[in-house]
Coordinates of C-alpha atoms and ligand atoms in Angstrom, one line a residue:
M233 CA 0.0 0.0 0.0
A234 CA 1.4 3.4 -0.9
T235 CA 0.0 6.7 0.0
K236 CA 1.1 10.2 -0.9
K237 CA 0.8 12.7 1.8
N238 CA 0.7 16.5 1.6
T239 CA 2.1 18.3 4.7
P240 CA 1.9 21.9 5.5
G241 CA 4.8 23.9 4.0
S242 CA 6.4 20.9 2.6
T243 CA 6.5 18.6 -0.4
S244 CA 5.0 15.1 -0.1
A245 CA 6.4 12.1 1.6
L246 CA 6.0 8.6 0.3
L247 CA 4.6 6.4 2.8
I248 CA 4.8 2.6 2.6
I249 CA 3.3 0.5 5.4
L250 CA 4.6 -2.9 5.2
V251 CA 1.7 -4.5 6.9
T252 CA -1.8 -5.2 5.7
G253 CA -4.8 -4.0 7.4
V254 CA -3.4 -0.7 8.6
T255 CA -6.0 2.2 8.4
L256 CA -4.5 5.4 7.3
S257 CA -6.4 8.3 8.6
L258 CA -4.5 11.2 7.1
T259 CA -5.4 13.8 9.4
M260 CA -3.5 17.2 9.2
D261 CA -1.8 18.0 12.5
S262 CA -3.1 21.5 13.6
R263 CA -0.4 23.6 15.0
P264 CA -1.2 26.2 17.7
A265 CA -1.1 29.8 17.0
S266 CA 1.8 31.8 18.1
P267 CA 1.7 31.9 21.9
Q268 CA 0.1 35.1 23.3
N269 CA 0.9 36.9 26.5
L270 CA 4.3 35.4 26.9
P271 CA 6.4 37.4 29.3
L272 CA 9.2 39.1 27.4
R273 CA 11.8 37.5 29.6
A274 CA 11.8 34.2 31.5
H275 CA 12.2 34.0 35.2
A276 CA 15.5 32.1 34.4
D277 CA 17.1 35.3 32.9
A278 CA 17.8 36.5 36.4
D279 CA 19.0 33.2 38.1
G280 CA 20.5 31.6 35.1
L281 CA 19.0 28.2 36.0
A282 CA 17.6 25.5 33.8
L283 CA 18.6 27.2 30.5
T284 CA 18.6 23.6 29.3
P285 CA 16.0 21.2 30.5
P286 CA 16.7 19.9 34.1
M287 CA 17.9 16.4 34.3
G288 CA 17.7 14.2 37.4
W289 CA 15.8 11.6 39.4
Y290 CA 12.5 11.7 41.4
P291 CA 11.3 8.7 43.4
W292 CA 7.4 8.9 42.8
N293 CA 7.1 6.6 39.6
A294 CA 9.0 3.8 41.0
F295 CA 8.0 3.9 44.6
G296 CA 5.1 6.1 45.4
E297 CA 5.2 7.4 48.9
A298 CA 5.7 4.7 51.4
P299 CA 9.2 3.3 50.6
Q300 CA 10.9 6.7 50.5
T301 CA 13.4 7.0 53.2
E302 CA 16.9 8.6 53.6
K303 CA 18.4 5.2 53.2
L304 CA 16.6 4.7 49.9
I305 CA 17.4 8.0 48.6
K306 CA 21.2 7.6 49.4
E307 CA 21.3 4.2 47.7
I308 CA 19.6 5.8 44.6
V309 CA 22.2 8.6 44.6
D310 CA 25.0 6.0 44.8
A311 CA 23.5 4.1 41.9
L312 CA 23.1 7.3 40.0
V313 CA 26.8 8.0 40.3
A314 CA 28.0 4.3 39.8
S315 CA 25.8 3.6 36.7
G316 CA 27.0 6.5 34.8
L317 CA 23.9 8.4 34.9
K318 CA 25.6 11.3 36.6
D319 CA 28.4 11.5 33.9
A320 CA 25.4 11.7 31.3
G321 CA 24.1 14.8 33.1
Y322 CA 21.6 13.6 35.5
T323 CA 21.9 16.2 38.5
Y324 CA 18.8 16.9 40.5
V325 CA 17.7 14.1 43.1
G326 CA 15.9 13.9 46.3
P327 CA 12.7 12.7 47.9
D328 CA 9.3 13.6 46.3
E329 CA 6.3 13.0 48.4
G330 CA 8.5 11.0 50.9
I331 CA 6.8 12.2 54.1
C332 CA 9.9 13.9 54.8
F333 CA 8.7 16.8 56.9
S334 CA 5.9 17.9 59.1
R335 CA 4.7 21.4 60.5
G336 CA 5.5 21.9 64.1
P337 CA 3.3 23.7 66.7
D338 CA 5.2 26.9 65.9
G339 CA 4.2 26.7 62.1
K340 CA 7.7 25.9 61.0
L341 CA 8.6 22.8 59.0
T342 CA 10.8 20.1 60.6
S343 CA 12.5 17.1 59.1
N344 CA 11.0 13.8 59.7
L345 CA 13.9 12.2 61.6
A346 CA 12.4 8.8 62.0
R347 CA 12.6 8.3 58.1
Y348 CA 15.4 10.9 57.5
P349 CA 17.7 10.5 60.5
S350 CA 20.4 13.1 59.2
G351 CA 17.6 15.6 58.7
L352 CA 16.8 17.2 55.4
R353 CA 19.8 19.4 55.6
G354 CA 22.0 16.3 56.1
L355 CA 20.6 14.5 53.2
G356 CA 21.2 17.7 51.1
D357 CA 24.8 17.8 52.2
Y358 CA 25.2 14.1 51.1
I359 CA 23.7 14.8 47.7
H360 CA 25.9 18.0 47.2
G361 CA 28.9 16.0 48.3
K362 CA 28.4 13.7 45.5
G363 CA 28.4 16.4 42.9
L364 CA 24.7 16.4 42.6
K365 CA 21.9 18.9 43.3
Y366 CA 19.2 18.5 45.8
A367 CA 15.5 18.2 44.8
L368 CA 12.5 18.5 47.2
Y369 CA 8.8 18.6 46.9
T370 CA 5.8 20.4 48.3
D371 CA 2.4 21.6 47.4
A372 CA 0.7 24.8 46.9
G373 CA -2.5 23.9 48.9
S374 CA -3.2 23.1 52.5
K375 CA -1.8 19.5 52.1
T376 CA 0.2 17.4 49.6
C377 CA -1.6 15.0 47.1
S378 CA -1.4 12.0 49.5
T379 CA -2.4 14.4 52.4
A380 CA 0.7 13.0 54.3
M381 CA 2.6 16.2 54.3
P382 CA 1.7 19.9 54.9
G383 CA 1.2 22.1 52.0
T384 CA 2.5 25.7 51.7
K385 CA -0.8 27.6 51.8
G386 CA -0.5 30.4 54.3
H387 CA 3.1 29.6 55.0
E388 CA 4.7 30.3 51.7
F389 CA 7.5 32.5 53.0
E390 CA 8.5 30.5 56.1
D391 CA 8.4 27.2 54.0
M392 CA 10.5 28.5 51.1
R393 CA 13.0 29.7 53.9
A394 CA 13.0 26.1 55.4
F395 CA 13.7 24.7 51.8
A396 CA 16.6 27.2 51.4
D397 CA 18.0 26.3 54.9
W398 CA 17.9 22.6 53.8
R399 CA 19.7 23.9 50.8
A400 CA 17.2 22.7 48.1
D401 CA 18.3 23.6 44.6
Y402 CA 15.0 22.4 42.9
I403 CA 11.5 22.5 44.3
K404 CA 8.6 20.7 42.8
I405 CA 5.3 22.3 43.9
D406 CA 2.1 20.3 43.4
W407 CA -1.4 21.6 43.0
C408 CA -3.5 19.2 45.2
N409 CA -5.9 20.4 48.1
T410 CA -6.0 24.0 46.5
E411 CA -9.8 24.5 46.4
G412 CA -10.6 28.2 46.0
Q413 CA -7.0 29.3 45.3
D414 CA -6.1 31.3 42.2
I415 CA -3.5 29.5 40.4
V416 CA -1.5 32.3 39.0
K417 CA -1.5 34.2 42.2
T418 CA -0.6 31.2 44.3
Y419 CA 2.3 30.3 42.1
S420 CA 3.5 33.9 41.9
L421 CA 3.5 34.2 45.7
L422 CA 5.6 31.1 45.8
G423 CA 8.0 32.4 43.4
E424 CA 8.3 35.6 45.3
A425 CA 8.8 33.6 48.5
Q426 CA 11.6 31.6 46.9
R427 CA 13.4 34.9 45.8
A428 CA 13.0 36.2 49.3
A429 CA 14.6 33.1 50.7
G430 CA 17.8 34.2 48.9
R431 CA 18.7 30.7 47.3
P432 CA 18.0 30.4 43.7
V433 CA 16.0 27.2 43.0
V434 CA 14.6 25.5 39.8
H435 CA 11.0 25.9 40.4
S436 CA 8.8 23.0 39.0
L437 CA 5.2 23.9 38.8
C438 CA 3.0 20.8 39.0
S439 CA -0.7 21.7 38.0
W440 CA -0.8 19.0 35.3
G441 CA -1.9 21.6 32.8
E442 CA -4.6 23.2 34.9
G443 CA -4.5 27.0 34.6
Y444 CA -2.7 26.5 31.2
P445 CA 0.7 27.3 32.9
W446 CA 2.5 27.3 29.7
K447 CA 1.0 30.8 29.0
W448 CA 2.3 32.4 32.3
A449 CA 4.6 30.1 34.3
G450 CA 7.7 31.0 32.4
A451 CA 7.7 34.3 34.4
I452 CA 7.5 32.4 37.8
G453 CA 9.4 29.2 37.4
H454 CA 11.5 27.1 35.0
M455 CA 9.2 24.0 34.2
W456 CA 5.4 23.2 34.4
R457 CA 3.7 20.0 34.1
T458 CA 1.3 19.9 31.2
T459 CA -0.6 16.7 31.7
T460 CA -1.7 14.1 34.2
D461 CA 0.6 11.6 35.8
V462 CA 2.6 9.4 33.2
C463 CA 1.8 6.3 35.4
A464 CA 0.7 5.0 38.6
P465 CA 3.5 4.2 41.0
G466 CA 5.3 1.0 40.1
Q467 CA 4.0 0.4 36.6
A468 CA 4.8 2.0 33.4
D469 CA 1.9 2.7 30.9
W470 CA 3.0 2.8 27.4
A471 CA -0.3 3.9 25.9
R472 CA -0.6 6.7 28.4
A473 CA 3.0 7.8 27.9
V474 CA 2.5 8.1 24.1
R475 CA -0.8 9.9 24.7
I476 CA 1.0 12.4 26.9
A477 CA 3.8 12.9 24.3
F478 CA 1.2 13.8 21.6
A479 CA -0.6 16.2 24.1
N480 CA 2.7 17.8 25.0
E481 CA 4.1 18.2 21.7
K482 CA 1.3 20.7 20.8
L483 CA 2.7 23.2 23.4
A484 CA 6.1 23.5 21.5
P485 CA 5.9 27.2 20.9
F486 CA 5.8 27.8 24.6
A487 CA 9.1 26.2 25.5
G488 CA 12.5 27.7 25.4
P489 CA 15.7 28.1 27.4
G490 CA 14.6 28.5 31.2
R491 CA 11.0 27.7 30.5
W492 CA 10.0 24.0 29.7
N493 CA 6.9 22.0 29.1
D494 CA 7.2 19.1 31.4
P495 CA 5.3 15.8 30.3
D496 CA 6.2 14.2 33.6
M497 CA 9.0 11.9 34.8
L498 CA 10.5 9.3 32.6
V499 CA 9.0 5.7 32.7
V500 CA 12.1 4.2 31.0
G501 CA 13.2 1.1 32.8
M502 CA 10.0 0.5 34.7
P503 CA 8.0 -2.8 34.7
G504 CA 5.5 -2.8 31.9
L505 CA 7.7 -1.2 29.3
S506 CA 9.8 -3.1 26.6
E507 CA 13.1 -2.0 25.7
V508 CA 12.1 -0.5 22.4
Q509 CA 9.2 1.4 24.0
G510 CA 11.7 2.8 26.6
R511 CA 13.7 4.1 23.7
S512 CA 10.9 5.6 22.1
I513 CA 9.6 7.4 25.1
F514 CA 13.3 8.6 25.7
S515 CA 13.6 9.9 22.2
F516 CA 10.1 11.7 22.3
W517 CA 11.2 13.4 25.7
C518 CA 14.5 14.3 24.2
M519 CA 12.9 15.6 20.9
M520 CA 10.4 17.9 23.0
A521 CA 13.3 19.3 25.1
S522 CA 11.5 17.9 28.2
P523 CA 13.1 17.8 31.6
L524 CA 14.7 14.4 31.9
I525 CA 13.7 13.3 35.3
A526 CA 14.3 9.5 35.6
G527 CA 11.5 7.7 37.5
N528 CA 12.8 4.2 37.8
D529 CA 14.6 2.2 40.5
L530 CA 18.2 3.1 39.6
R531 CA 19.6 0.3 41.9
D532 CA 18.2 -2.4 39.5
M533 CA 18.6 -1.4 36.0
T534 CA 19.3 -3.7 32.9
R535 CA 22.0 -2.8 30.5
P536 CA 19.6 -1.7 27.8
T537 CA 18.0 0.8 30.5
I538 CA 21.3 2.2 31.3
D539 CA 22.2 2.6 27.7
T540 CA 19.1 4.3 26.9
L541 CA 19.3 6.8 29.9
T542 CA 22.7 7.6 29.2
N543 CA 22.7 7.9 25.4
L544 CA 24.7 11.2 25.1
E545 CA 23.7 11.7 21.4
A546 CA 20.0 11.6 22.3
I547 CA 20.7 13.7 25.4
A548 CA 22.5 16.3 23.2
I549 CA 19.2 16.8 21.4
D550 CA 17.3 17.5 24.7
Q551 CA 20.1 19.6 26.1
D552 CA 20.8 21.7 22.9
P553 CA 21.3 25.3 24.0
L554 CA 18.9 26.7 21.5
G555 CA 16.0 25.0 23.6
A556 CA 13.6 24.4 20.6
Q557 CA 10.9 21.9 21.4
G558 CA 10.3 19.6 18.5
H559 CA 6.8 18.7 17.4
V560 CA 4.7 16.7 15.2
V561 CA 4.9 17.8 11.5
W562 CA 2.4 15.2 10.4
D563 CA 0.7 12.3 11.8
D564 CA -1.4 9.6 9.9
G565 CA -2.4 7.7 12.9
D566 CA 0.2 5.0 12.7
V567 CA 3.2 7.1 11.6
S568 CA 4.2 10.4 12.6
L569 CA 7.0 12.7 11.7
W570 CA 8.5 14.9 14.4
A571 CA 10.7 17.9 13.4
G572 CA 11.0 21.5 14.3
K573 CA 14.1 21.2 16.4
P574 CA 17.1 23.2 15.1
L575 CA 20.2 22.5 17.0
F576 CA 23.2 24.8 17.9
D577 CA 25.6 23.7 15.2
G578 CA 23.2 24.2 12.3
S579 CA 22.0 20.6 12.3
R580 CA 18.4 19.5 13.0
A581 CA 16.8 16.6 14.8
A582 CA 13.9 14.4 13.4
L583 CA 11.9 11.6 14.7
L584 CA 9.8 9.1 12.8
F585 CA 7.6 7.0 15.1
F586 CA 5.7 4.0 13.9
H587 CA 2.7 3.2 16.3
G588 CA 1.7 0.1 14.5
K589 CA 3.0 -3.5 14.5
S590 CA 5.4 -5.0 12.0
K591 CA 7.4 -2.3 10.1
A592 CA 7.0 1.1 8.4
R593 CA 9.2 2.3 5.6
L594 CA 9.2 5.8 4.7
R595 CA 11.2 8.6 2.9
I596 CA 11.8 11.6 4.8
A597 CA 12.2 14.6 2.5
W598 CA 14.7 17.3 3.5
D599 CA 12.1 20.1 3.3
E600 CA 9.9 18.3 5.7
V601 CA 12.5 18.7 8.4
G602 CA 13.7 22.3 8.0
F603 CA 16.3 22.0 5.0
A604 CA 16.1 22.8 1.3
A605 CA 14.5 20.1 -0.9
A606 CA 17.7 19.8 -2.9
D607 CA 20.2 19.7 0.0
E608 CA 22.8 16.7 0.4
L609 CA 22.8 16.0 3.9
Y610 CA 24.5 13.6 6.5
V611 CA 22.3 11.6 8.7
R612 CA 23.3 10.4 12.2
N613 CA 21.2 7.6 13.6
L614 CA 21.2 8.5 17.3
W615 CA 20.5 4.9 18.5
T616 CA 22.8 2.9 16.2
H617 CA 25.4 5.8 16.3
E618 CA 26.0 5.5 12.5
T619 CA 26.4 8.3 10.1
T620 CA 25.4 7.9 6.5
G621 CA 25.4 10.3 3.5
P622 CA 25.5 12.6 2.0
H623 CA 21.8 11.8 0.9
A624 CA 20.3 14.0 -1.8
G625 CA 16.7 15.2 -1.2
G626 CA 15.9 13.0 1.6
V627 CA 16.5 9.6 3.4
D628 CA 14.7 6.3 3.4
V629 CA 14.0 5.0 6.9
T630 CA 12.5 1.7 8.1
V631 CA 11.0 1.6 11.6
G632 CA 9.5 -1.3 13.6
G633 CA 6.5 -1.4 15.8
S634 CA 6.4 1.0 18.8
D635 CA 9.9 2.1 17.6
V636 CA 11.4 5.4 16.4
A637 CA 14.1 6.4 13.9
F638 CA 15.6 9.2 15.9
L639 CA 18.0 11.2 13.6
R640 CA 20.3 14.2 13.5
I641 CA 20.6 15.6 10.0
S642 CA 23.5 17.9 9.0
K643 CA 25.3 19.6 6.2
T644 CA 28.6 18.3 7.6
K645 CA 29.9 15.0 9.0
D646 CA 30.3 16.3 12.6
F647 CA 27.7 16.0 15.2
P648 CA 29.1 17.7 18.3
I649 CA 27.7 17.2 21.7
P650 CA 26.8 20.4 23.6
P651 CA 28.1 21.1 27.2
I652 CA 27.0 18.5 29.7
L653 CA 28.3 19.4 33.1
V654 CA 29.4 17.2 35.8
A655 CA 30.7 18.3 39.2
D656 CA 32.9 16.3 41.6
T657 CA 31.1 18.2 44.4
Y658 CA 29.0 21.1 45.0
L659 CA 29.9 21.5 48.7
V660 CA 33.0 22.8 50.0
S661 CA 33.6 22.4 53.8
L662 CA 36.5 24.2 55.6
R663 CA 37.3 24.4 59.2
A664 CA 39.5 26.9 60.9
A665 CA 40.5 25.5 64.3
G666 CA 43.3 28.0 65.5
S667 CA 43.3 31.8 66.5
R668 CA 46.0 32.5 64.1
P669 CA 45.1 33.8 60.7
E670 CA 45.5 31.2 58.0
K671 CA 44.5 30.3 54.4
L672 CA 42.3 27.5 53.7
C673 CA 41.6 25.9 50.4
G674 CA 39.0 23.7 48.9
T675 CA 38.2 22.8 45.2
V676 CA 35.1 22.1 43.0
T677 CA 36.1 20.5 39.7
V678 CA 33.6 20.6 36.9
A679 CA 34.1 18.6 33.8
N680 CA 32.3 19.1 30.3
K681 CA 31.3 15.6 29.0
G682 CA 30.1 17.3 25.7
S683 CA 32.6 17.5 22.7
S684 CA 33.3 21.3 22.8
D685 CA 35.7 23.1 25.1
L686 CA 34.4 25.8 27.4
P687 CA 35.8 29.2 27.9
P688 CA 36.8 29.8 31.6
W689 CA 34.0 30.1 34.1
R690 CA 33.3 33.7 35.3
V691 CA 32.8 33.8 39.1
D692 CA 30.0 36.3 40.1
P693 CA 31.8 38.7 42.5
K694 CA 28.6 39.5 44.1
S695 CA 28.3 36.0 45.4
L696 CA 31.7 36.2 47.2
P697 CA 31.8 37.3 50.8
P698 CA 35.0 39.2 52.1
W699 CA 36.4 35.9 53.5
L700 CA 36.3 33.9 50.3
S701 CA 38.2 34.3 46.9
V702 CA 37.9 32.0 44.0
A703 CA 40.2 31.3 41.1
V704 CA 39.4 29.2 38.1
T705 CA 42.2 26.9 36.9
G706 CA 42.4 24.4 34.0
S707 CA 40.7 24.8 30.7
G708 CA 38.9 23.2 27.8
K709 CA 37.0 20.0 29.1
T710 CA 37.9 20.3 32.9
Q711 CA 38.0 23.5 35.0
T712 CA 38.6 23.7 38.9
F713 CA 37.4 26.4 41.1
V714 CA 39.9 26.9 43.8
N715 CA 38.3 28.6 46.8
T716 CA 40.5 30.2 49.2
V717 CA 39.4 31.3 52.6
T718 CA 41.2 34.0 54.6
T719 CA 40.5 33.7 58.3
A720 CA 42.1 37.0 59.5
G721 CA 39.7 38.8 61.9
L722 CA 36.8 36.2 61.6
K723 CA 34.9 35.6 64.7
K724 CA 34.0 32.2 66.0
G725 CA 30.9 30.8 64.1
A726 CA 29.5 29.2 61.0
Y727 CA 29.9 31.0 57.7
H728 CA 28.4 30.1 54.3
A729 CA 28.7 31.3 50.7
L730 CA 26.6 30.3 47.7
V731 CA 29.0 31.0 44.8
R732 CA 27.7 31.5 41.4
A733 CA 29.5 31.2 38.1
D734 CA 28.5 31.7 34.5
N735 CA 29.7 30.7 31.2
V736 CA 28.9 31.3 27.6
E737 CA 28.1 28.4 25.3
P738 CA 31.0 28.6 23.0
V739 CA 29.4 27.8 19.6
S740 CA 26.1 29.7 20.0
G741 CA 27.3 32.3 22.3
R742 CA 24.4 31.9 24.4
P743 CA 24.7 31.9 28.2
M744 CA 24.7 28.4 29.7
S745 CA 22.8 27.5 32.9
A746 CA 24.6 29.1 35.8
L747 CA 26.6 27.0 38.2
Y748 CA 26.2 27.4 42.0
Y749 CA 28.0 25.6 44.7
D750 CA 28.1 26.0 48.6
V751 CA 31.1 26.8 50.7
D752 CA 30.8 26.2 54.4
L753 CA 33.4 27.5 56.8
E754 CA 33.4 26.6 60.5
V755 CA 35.6 29.0 62.6
V756 CA 36.2 27.3 65.9
R757 CA 37.6 30.3 67.9
N758 CA 38.0 34.0 67.2
V759 CA 40.9 34.6 64.8
R760 CA 43.3 37.5 65.1
R761 CA 43.8 40.1 62.4
Ligands
LIG823 C1 1.1 14.2 42.0 C2 2.3 14.6 40.9 C3 3.2 13.4 40.9 C4 3.6 13.1 42.2 C5 2.5 13.0 43.3 C6 3.1 12.8 44.7 O1 0.3 13.1 41.4 O2 1.6 14.8 39.7 O3 4.2 13.6 40.0 O4 4.5 14.1 42.8 O5 1.6 13.9 43.1 O6 1.8 12.8 45.6

């Protein structure tokens, strides 16, 4: 069976379904109009956070609420490092609705020490010490969704202060138990409370699309859930995940650096999903520049799950500094072509998804994916890691059932990986025991797992207190922040600094997500001048 299909703004593609009995409903995909009322500047312009989609791990998909404890989170953190996920860019990690705090009689949040014996600050220190960032969870209403934890309603400022004291770097804020609350006002107030707390955080709004957050949330936070949950805890749901991908792709015009549509956590590696389906879901999420928050049990991963989650060539599409969200160009019910994702080096991503059984063979024409019809282009298959070409006019692709062809297409043979930053630690702890002035030193080393070198990091002088100076050494792929503390004249006590550094992505010239790390100094006795 062969069908000619006309697509908006493109020539036709020849579609050949190699299976009988497949119905082709040739519906045109309707693109949303240009977004209205978008704030001119994203919230992230000020804090420099999440200029590429946040990557990390949250426990909800695998575990739900009951099994979450400090022991579990620490085991996951260790597995995240040992499995290579950290080296692939996964950074934010912590308990979700893990019954990790309650509200005391004084109205203040306190750690649940029965489940988290080190307290939530102690857990944060552990995570920072591993070179990862700390993610916590709360709710905008009176209680969290399970009702097991207090929500922030009426306590916005003190709760965000508590999260800052625990040193959270990312806060997911749910929308349960919010009857009668105005959604924009509530999340705006929470954003204000976060700024007042003085510790920049990735603000992840979670209203499952309620209130159309893509229209306004970029001025308040960095990412917003666009749909219902991708699965119930413990079990992936392929059909639901695919539905969510097709709902989320329609919001492409609203995404960009520092402001991301969030189709929920990943289900890759969870029970109920085949290896091929996991690869397809991962490809959709990367194509849509979605936050990549793994949701599987990292302590128990098959090789294919690790290979899927750590495929740097796929992650490069997600983490591309231009931050474009790919979308469906056409969809005939069984086969869909996804494009609209220009990349920083002039190449483009394209994805062909076959929803049926058996196989589909199809020719992707260059003018369907953003190039000129007559171009001669190289094609990189992001799962087989093979480059072919140059191909004139287009390329023939064969895709199996539930599978994707995830491609990067370029005028040149090179397919550079944008910066993927990995730190050895985000916490420098120093101790001055004597009363004589001394200089103490601690380092933070940041490697770039991408293929391009970085210019030197620039430390923001406003983030440095008088007792701390920072020099950046090294170049190219690995740079070290040398933190020098001068103790002369310091009084006995605990000192803290949150150091900020910025960099400019070398090829596109765009600012990269800012880097923050904590420096703690304990001065045991008063120090002479
Ligand atoms: C909601 C969110 C989920 C998870 C749970 C926790 O359902 O959408 O991602 O955080 O709450 O209760």
